[in-house]
Amino acid sequence: MYRILRKRQLTSDIFLMDIETPWIATSGLPGQFVIVIPDAKGERVPLTICDIDRSRNAVTIVYQVVGDSTSQLSLMNEGDTIFTIVGPLGRASELIADHNEHTRVLFVAGGVGTAPIYPQAKWCHENGIACDVIIGARNKELLFFEDEMRQVCDHLYLMTDDGTYGEKGLVTEKIKQLMEAGEKYSECVAIGPLPMMKFTSLMTKQYGLKTIVSLNSMMVDGTGMCGACRVTVGGKVKFTCVDGPEFDGHEVDFDEAMRRLAKPDAKKYPIATADKNHSCNLAAAVDAAMTENEDGRPSKRQRPAEQDPLQRIHNFEEVTKVLTEEQAMAEAKRCLNCKKPMCVGQCPVRIHIPEFIQAVANRQFAEAADIIANDSALPAVCGRVCPQETQCEGACILGRKGEPIAIGALERFVADWKREQGGSRTCPTSPTCPTCSTNGKRVAVIGSGPSGLTCAGDLVKMGYKVTIFEALHHAGGVLVYGIPEFRLPKQKVVEPEIENLRRLGVEIKTNVIIGRTVTIDELFEKHGYSAVYIASGAGLPKFMNIPGETLVGVISANELLTRANLMHGYDEEYATPIFLGKKVAVIGGGNVAMDAARTARRLGSEVTVVYRRSEQDMPARREEIHHAMQEGIVFAFQTNPTEIVGDERGYVSGMKCVRMEMGEPDESGRRKFSVIPDSEFLLETDTVVMSLGTSPNPLIKSTTKGLEAESWGGLIADEKGATSRKGVFAGGDAVSGAATVILAMGAGRTAAQAIDEYLKEN
């Protein structure tokens, strides 16, 4: 799909490419950027759009060879296909929004920054706005786009450090010369290396000339998930990909930005391996002897085998194994088959739990799989990551005096058995089969996480034509970028679940940013959708806002997990690096904190989890806490960070903390806490991972008129998922904030039913 239409070498290490990409060519604007991945193992590379040719459905990018991925890109030729290009991302140039305020613009370009300056200068030319352009480079060989710029600007000034071409000197000298000569500009736009933009901004500030800079080079992910592009602007922390990439140059903390951009060398992890042939020393299997009750039911809960902790910290293989057939049947026979099963009422998707368990007890595994499939699109996922202990298993009557039925382990067993038998759902049990008949109405689902996948699966069974739009290059949402391989294998588990939905008739379009590539209004007006379900999740990471958070070595759990899970950063065959130190501190007590800590442990770091409450108060699953402790992760309970300390280079060197004292429960039931006086101490660490929760990305709300949201960012929807916009529904983390996979799935099922009712009436 992403075919290279033209390639041109501009300098010894700078290249231009025209790439065929209809969606981006249709909606892209000057100032926006794209994420390019050359091949399946490449890194996500942010590049500002240089030009757009809508007649050819093509965008132009210009890049400099600075690493493995751009080097790989430079080896590709016309006719080759790029693995992925995502966009457009970021806000369009401020010039477009405020064009009536501009009479004459001064553009300042440095090095490869000449490329993103060109479309803005071209736009000014096409819209009757006068502009001058200054291009700076070390020497003549590094200059490019001279002819192109002359066609769109009034005056072009070329500056070289060595004087081999144009005028000798820096761009700031030319700015000073123009201003001293009385030239008048309404705005300056500077794009290039951070030092150039810094000194340009300092120079223009002397003359009171408003200056906009583009911080595209700060970007990592580009969709607002990782928080790696944090920058301080006007004393406040901004995300470059969400709030930018353009900012007021007079308010940017360039020194901090330059420190953050100077990443430490990516650590090599000889003890971490992706070797699928690794032979693990499994923990001893559970005792096979089963004590039976008087009615013949085994009383002992069956437990699957696990990898030995000393072995599993050296690999990313799944920790917990599946039950054997004998174990599964023995466990199923423990079920009382209650007439009023409380477990079903506590399952957000209302799986008929006793029925599938009885089928397992009778060795009718295929029938059990069909029963689960009627209500769950992701049984192999749910069986692994859902908190059954607080939901279905928590309601099991056997748990009142002993141990509840291992419902999650049985669900996983059935799903894995079905997959290994080659089973797939090509025609659901619903009388309306999408492969046989459809009602002709189209529904768009935004996001391919658990809520979106569930809603899409239910709707397609009802006869609707469903398209899922996913922002990343891989479908699955949090299932692929957030949950580690050792808890949820991607190729073995997630991929087959998604493929099942494709077989049902669900269409999945990746690399589509709703609100940028296409808006919700356009889905209705231009693409013929009758309803929209927003399941975009909550991927925007939160930080503590304590001193030192912008030091090099402070990252979000989202960034660490995305690099490891989605981009396979732990595998040396992939280009994405992971930046971790020897001693890692993970702040937080939820499942994401456990995932981040256990990932860092497998990458060779010593890990300490810092949590301000007690162990009993941790929201993470007991199983995950237990596994983390087994793996040698240290827990600092009732400890709260107050400041991150850095060295003279701006790198993390430690973290100041205080001890906390637990008190009585508040109205919510959680115990209050307070600081113990004179308890401050310094925790030695060189990497701090923030795992404090996430919030919804504001992009969809900001680009959809009439769509109401809470003050914290969550979309407002009623109990059926209906929002303030007619025909637009929402659910999962986009409404509730970060929650569990199964709750998101429950919201998807509820919304599917509501959408069906709405479309039958409209």
PDB file of N, CA and C in Angstrom, residues 336-388:
ATOM      1  N   LEU A 336     -20.507 -26.844  41.404  1.00  0.00           N
ATOM      2  CA  LEU A 336     -21.783 -27.296  41.962  1.00  0.00           C
ATOM      3  C   LEU A 336     -22.934 -27.141  40.975  1.00  0.00           C
ATOM      4  N   ASN A 337     -22.690 -26.447  39.844  1.00  0.00           N
ATOM      5  CA  ASN A 337     -23.724 -26.208  38.836  1.00  0.00           C
ATOM      6  C   ASN A 337     -24.964 -25.579  39.477  1.00  0.00           C
ATOM      7  N   CYS A 338     -24.737 -24.466  40.137  1.00  0.00           N
ATOM      8  CA  CYS A 338     -25.796 -23.793  40.894  1.00  0.00           C
ATOM      9  C   CYS A 338     -26.991 -23.442  40.005  1.00  0.00           C
ATOM     10  N   LYS A 339     -28.189 -23.526  40.582  1.00  0.00           N
ATOM     11  CA  LYS A 339     -29.383 -23.155  39.831  1.00  0.00           C
ATOM     12  C   LYS A 339     -29.409 -21.652  39.568  1.00  0.00           C
ATOM     13  N   LYS A 340     -28.909 -20.880  40.505  1.00  0.00           N
ATOM     14  CA  LYS A 340     -28.802 -19.433  40.338  1.00  0.00           C
ATOM     15  C   LYS A 340     -27.324 -19.055  40.440  1.00  0.00           C
ATOM     16  N   PRO A 341     -26.584 -19.263  39.368  1.00  0.00           N
ATOM     17  CA  PRO A 341     -25.127 -19.057  39.414  1.00  0.00           C
ATOM     18  C   PRO A 341     -24.749 -17.590  39.609  1.00  0.00           C
ATOM     19  N   MET A 342     -24.163 -17.291  40.727  1.00  0.00           N
ATOM     20  CA  MET A 342     -23.741 -15.918  41.010  1.00  0.00           C
ATOM     21  C   MET A 342     -22.554 -15.503  40.148  1.00  0.00           C
ATOM     22  N   CYS A 343     -21.811 -16.480  39.667  1.00  0.00           N
ATOM     23  CA  CYS A 343     -20.629 -16.172  38.851  1.00  0.00           C
ATOM     24  C   CYS A 343     -21.008 -15.469  37.555  1.00  0.00           C
ATOM     25  N   VAL A 344     -22.129 -15.856  36.955  1.00  0.00           N
ATOM     26  CA  VAL A 344     -22.555 -15.266  35.687  1.00  0.00           C
ATOM     27  C   VAL A 344     -22.888 -13.792  35.877  1.00  0.00           C
ATOM     28  N   GLY A 345     -23.558 -13.481  36.995  1.00  0.00           N
ATOM     29  CA  GLY A 345     -23.924 -12.099  37.266  1.00  0.00           C
ATOM     30  C   GLY A 345     -22.730 -11.190  37.463  1.00  0.00           C
ATOM     31  N   GLN A 346     -21.603 -11.746  37.854  1.00  0.00           N
ATOM     32  CA  GLN A 346     -20.391 -10.960  38.069  1.00  0.00           C
ATOM     33  C   GLN A 346     -19.476 -10.925  36.855  1.00  0.00           C
ATOM     34  N   CYS A 347     -19.883 -11.587  35.770  1.00  0.00           N
ATOM     35  CA  CYS A 347     -19.096 -11.555  34.528  1.00  0.00           C
ATOM     36  C   CYS A 347     -19.613 -10.417  33.657  1.00  0.00           C
ATOM     37  N   PRO A 348     -18.785  -9.435  33.333  1.00  0.00           N
ATOM     38  CA  PRO A 348     -19.247  -8.284  32.546  1.00  0.00           C
ATOM     39  C   PRO A 348     -19.815  -8.637  31.176  1.00  0.00           C
ATOM     40  N   VAL A 349     -19.420  -9.787  30.607  1.00  0.00           N
ATOM     41  CA  VAL A 349     -19.971 -10.165  29.303  1.00  0.00           C
ATOM     42  C   VAL A 349     -20.975 -11.314  29.419  1.00  0.00           C
ATOM     43  N   ARG A 350     -21.276 -11.709  30.638  1.00  0.00           N
ATOM     44  CA  ARG A 350     -22.327 -12.696  30.937  1.00  0.00           C
ATOM     45  C   ARG A 350     -22.109 -14.049  30.249  1.00  0.00           C
ATOM     46  N   ILE A 351     -20.906 -14.559  30.342  1.00  0.00           N
ATOM     47  CA  ILE A 351     -20.648 -15.905  29.818  1.00  0.00           C
ATOM     48  C   ILE A 351     -21.465 -16.919  30.622  1.00  0.00           C
ATOM     49  N   HIS A 352     -22.007 -17.910  29.941  1.00  0.00           N
ATOM     50  CA  HIS A 352     -22.760 -18.971  30.615  1.00  0.00           C
ATOM     51  C   HIS A 352     -21.754 -19.940  31.257  1.00  0.00           C
ATOM     52  N   ILE A 353     -21.285 -19.542  32.409  1.00  0.00           N
ATOM     53  CA  ILE A 353     -20.154 -20.234  33.037  1.00  0.00           C
ATOM     54  C   ILE A 353     -20.480 -21.672  33.438  1.00  0.00           C
ATOM     55  N   PRO A 354     -21.539 -21.948  34.180  1.00  0.00           N
ATOM     56  CA  PRO A 354     -21.796 -23.346  34.563  1.00  0.00           C
ATOM     57  C   PRO A 354     -21.935 -24.273  33.361  1.00  0.00           C
ATOM     58  N   GLU A 355     -22.569 -23.775  32.288  1.00  0.00           N
ATOM     59  CA  GLU A 355     -22.764 -24.624  31.118  1.00  0.00           C
ATOM     60  C   GLU A 355     -21.439 -25.017  30.479  1.00  0.00           C
ATOM     61  N   PHE A 356     -20.529 -24.048  30.308  1.00  0.00           N
ATOM     62  CA  PHE A 356     -19.278 -24.422  29.652  1.00  0.00           C
ATOM     63  C   PHE A 356     -18.431 -25.295  30.577  1.00  0.00           C
ATOM     64  N   ILE A 357     -18.529 -25.069  31.877  1.00  0.00           N
ATOM     65  CA  ILE A 357     -17.752 -25.889  32.817  1.00  0.00           C
ATOM     66  C   ILE A 357     -18.267 -27.330  32.820  1.00  0.00           C
ATOM     67  N   GLN A 358     -19.576 -27.501  32.760  1.00  0.00           N
ATOM     68  CA  GLN A 358     -20.119 -28.861  32.710  1.00  0.00           C
ATOM     69  C   GLN A 358     -19.689 -29.577  31.435  1.00  0.00           C
ATOM     70  N   ALA A 359     -19.605 -28.828  30.342  1.00  0.00           N
ATOM     71  CA  ALA A 359     -19.135 -29.429  29.094  1.00  0.00           C
ATOM     72  C   ALA A 359     -17.684 -29.888  29.235  1.00  0.00           C
ATOM     73  N   VAL A 360     -16.871 -29.107  29.925  1.00  0.00           N
ATOM     74  CA  VAL A 360     -15.479 -29.503  30.159  1.00  0.00           C
ATOM     75  C   VAL A 360     -15.432 -30.761  31.011  1.00  0.00           C
ATOM     76  N   ALA A 361     -16.257 -30.800  32.047  1.00  0.00           N
ATOM     77  CA  ALA A 361     -16.279 -31.968  32.931  1.00  0.00           C
ATOM     78  C   ALA A 361     -16.612 -33.240  32.165  1.00  0.00           C
ATOM     79  N   ASN A 362     -17.400 -33.097  31.116  1.00  0.00           N
ATOM     80  CA  ASN A 362     -17.795 -34.256  30.301  1.00  0.00           C
ATOM     81  C   ASN A 362     -16.885 -34.462  29.094  1.00  0.00           C
ATOM     82  N   ARG A 363     -15.756 -33.759  29.078  1.00  0.00           N
ATOM     83  CA  ARG A 363     -14.786 -33.824  27.992  1.00  0.00           C
ATOM     84  C   ARG A 363     -15.375 -33.357  26.652  1.00  0.00           C
ATOM     85  N   GLN A 364     -16.358 -32.520  26.702  1.00  0.00           N
ATOM     86  CA  GLN A 364     -16.967 -31.953  25.495  1.00  0.00           C
ATOM     87  C   GLN A 364     -16.368 -30.560  25.259  1.00  0.00           C
ATOM     88  N   PHE A 365     -15.098 -30.548  24.914  1.00  0.00           N
ATOM     89  CA  PHE A 365     -14.362 -29.285  24.844  1.00  0.00           C
ATOM     90  C   PHE A 365     -14.846 -28.396  23.699  1.00  0.00           C
ATOM     91  N   ALA A 366     -15.206 -28.981  22.592  1.00  0.00           N
ATOM     92  CA  ALA A 366     -15.695 -28.186  21.459  1.00  0.00           C
ATOM     93  C   ALA A 366     -17.002 -27.490  21.819  1.00  0.00           C
ATOM     94  N   GLU A 367     -17.880 -28.216  22.517  1.00  0.00           N
ATOM     95  CA  GLU A 367     -19.141 -27.619  22.944  1.00  0.00           C
ATOM     96  C   GLU A 367     -18.881 -26.485  23.932  1.00  0.00           C
ATOM     97  N   ALA A 368     -17.922 -26.680  24.831  1.00  0.00           N
ATOM     98  CA  ALA A 368     -17.569 -25.633  25.794  1.00  0.00           C
ATOM     99  C   ALA A 368     -17.090 -24.380  25.065  1.00  0.00           C
ATOM    100  N   ALA A 369     -16.294 -24.567  24.012  1.00  0.00           N
ATOM    101  CA  ALA A 369     -15.784 -23.431  23.240  1.00  0.00           C
ATOM    102  C   ALA A 369     -16.920 -22.676  22.571  1.00  0.00           C
ATOM    103  N   ASP A 370     -17.915 -23.411  22.045  1.00  0.00           N
ATOM    104  CA  ASP A 370     -19.053 -22.767  21.396  1.00  0.00           C
ATOM    105  C   ASP A 370     -19.873 -21.962  22.399  1.00  0.00           C
ATOM    106  N   ILE A 371     -20.027 -22.493  23.593  1.00  0.00           N
ATOM    107  CA  ILE A 371     -20.796 -21.792  24.628  1.00  0.00           C
ATOM    108  C   ILE A 371     -20.113 -20.468  24.983  1.00  0.00           C
ATOM    109  N   ILE A 372     -18.812 -20.504  25.163  1.00  0.00           N
ATOM    110  CA  ILE A 372     -18.072 -19.278  25.500  1.00  0.00           C
ATOM    111  C   ILE A 372     -18.129 -18.293  24.339  1.00  0.00           C
ATOM    112  N   ALA A 373     -17.998 -18.797  23.115  1.00  0.00           N
ATOM    113  CA  ALA A 373     -17.954 -17.932  21.929  1.00  0.00           C
ATOM    114  C   ALA A 373     -19.240 -17.144  21.732  1.00  0.00           C
ATOM    115  N   ASN A 374     -20.340 -17.645  22.265  1.00  0.00           N
ATOM    116  CA  ASN A 374     -21.595 -16.916  22.136  1.00  0.00           C
ATOM    117  C   ASN A 374     -21.546 -15.566  22.846  1.00  0.00           C
ATOM    118  N   ASP A 375     -20.691 -15.433  23.842  1.00  0.00           N
ATOM    119  CA  ASP A 375     -20.664 -14.218  24.652  1.00  0.00           C
ATOM    120  C   ASP A 375     -19.310 -13.516  24.691  1.00  0.00           C
ATOM    121  N   SER A 376     -18.253 -14.185  24.295  1.00  0.00           N
ATOM    122  CA  SER A 376     -16.923 -13.585  24.391  1.00  0.00           C
ATOM    123  C   SER A 376     -16.154 -13.744  23.085  1.00  0.00           C
ATOM    124  N   ALA A 377     -15.645 -12.611  22.600  1.00  0.00           N
ATOM    125  CA  ALA A 377     -14.838 -12.647  21.380  1.00  0.00           C
ATOM    126  C   ALA A 377     -13.370 -12.923  21.684  1.00  0.00           C
ATOM    127  N   LEU A 378     -12.995 -12.866  22.963  1.00  0.00           N
ATOM    128  CA  LEU A 378     -11.577 -12.984  23.318  1.00  0.00           C
ATOM    129  C   LEU A 378     -11.373 -13.940  24.486  1.00  0.00           C
ATOM    130  N   PRO A 379     -11.797 -15.180  24.386  1.00  0.00           N
ATOM    131  CA  PRO A 379     -11.696 -16.091  25.535  1.00  0.00           C
ATOM    132  C   PRO A 379     -10.274 -16.421  25.957  1.00  0.00           C
ATOM    133  N   ALA A 380      -9.353 -16.574  25.001  1.00  0.00           N
ATOM    134  CA  ALA A 380      -7.964 -16.891  25.364  1.00  0.00           C
ATOM    135  C   ALA A 380      -7.299 -15.718  26.065  1.00  0.00           C
ATOM    136  N   VAL A 381      -7.732 -14.511  25.718  1.00  0.00           N
ATOM    137  CA  VAL A 381      -7.206 -13.309  26.385  1.00  0.00           C
ATOM    138  C   VAL A 381      -7.768 -13.209  27.790  1.00  0.00           C
ATOM    139  N   CYS A 382      -9.085 -13.294  27.899  1.00  0.00           N
ATOM    140  CA  CYS A 382      -9.731 -13.152  29.209  1.00  0.00           C
ATOM    141  C   CYS A 382      -9.269 -14.218  30.190  1.00  0.00           C
ATOM    142  N   GLY A 383      -9.088 -15.419  29.697  1.00  0.00           N
ATOM    143  CA  GLY A 383      -8.646 -16.485  30.579  1.00  0.00           C
ATOM    144  C   GLY A 383      -7.290 -16.218  31.192  1.00  0.00           C
ATOM    145  N   ARG A 384      -6.522 -15.327  30.574  1.00  0.00           N
ATOM    146  CA  ARG A 384      -5.173 -15.033  31.055  1.00  0.00           C
ATOM    147  C   ARG A 384      -5.083 -13.763  31.903  1.00  0.00           C
ATOM    148  N   VAL A 385      -5.798 -12.717  31.487  1.00  0.00           N
ATOM    149  CA  VAL A 385      -5.527 -11.416  32.117  1.00  0.00           C
ATOM    150  C   VAL A 385      -6.688 -10.825  32.903  1.00  0.00           C
ATOM    151  N   CYS A 386      -7.872 -11.418  32.864  1.00  0.00           N
ATOM    152  CA  CYS A 386      -8.986 -10.844  33.615  1.00  0.00           C
ATOM    153  C   CYS A 386      -8.844 -11.126  35.109  1.00  0.00           C
ATOM    154  N   PRO A 387      -9.277 -10.192  35.954  1.00  0.00           N
ATOM    155  CA  PRO A 387      -9.184 -10.391  37.410  1.00  0.00           C
ATOM    156  C   PRO A 387     -10.350 -11.237  37.916  1.00  0.00           C
ATOM    157  N   GLN A 388     -10.332 -12.508  37.590  1.00  0.00           N
ATOM    158  CA  GLN A 388     -11.457 -13.368  37.961  1.00  0.00           C
ATOM    159  C   GLN A 388     -11.693 -13.395  39.470  1.00  0.00           C
TER     160      GLN A 388
END
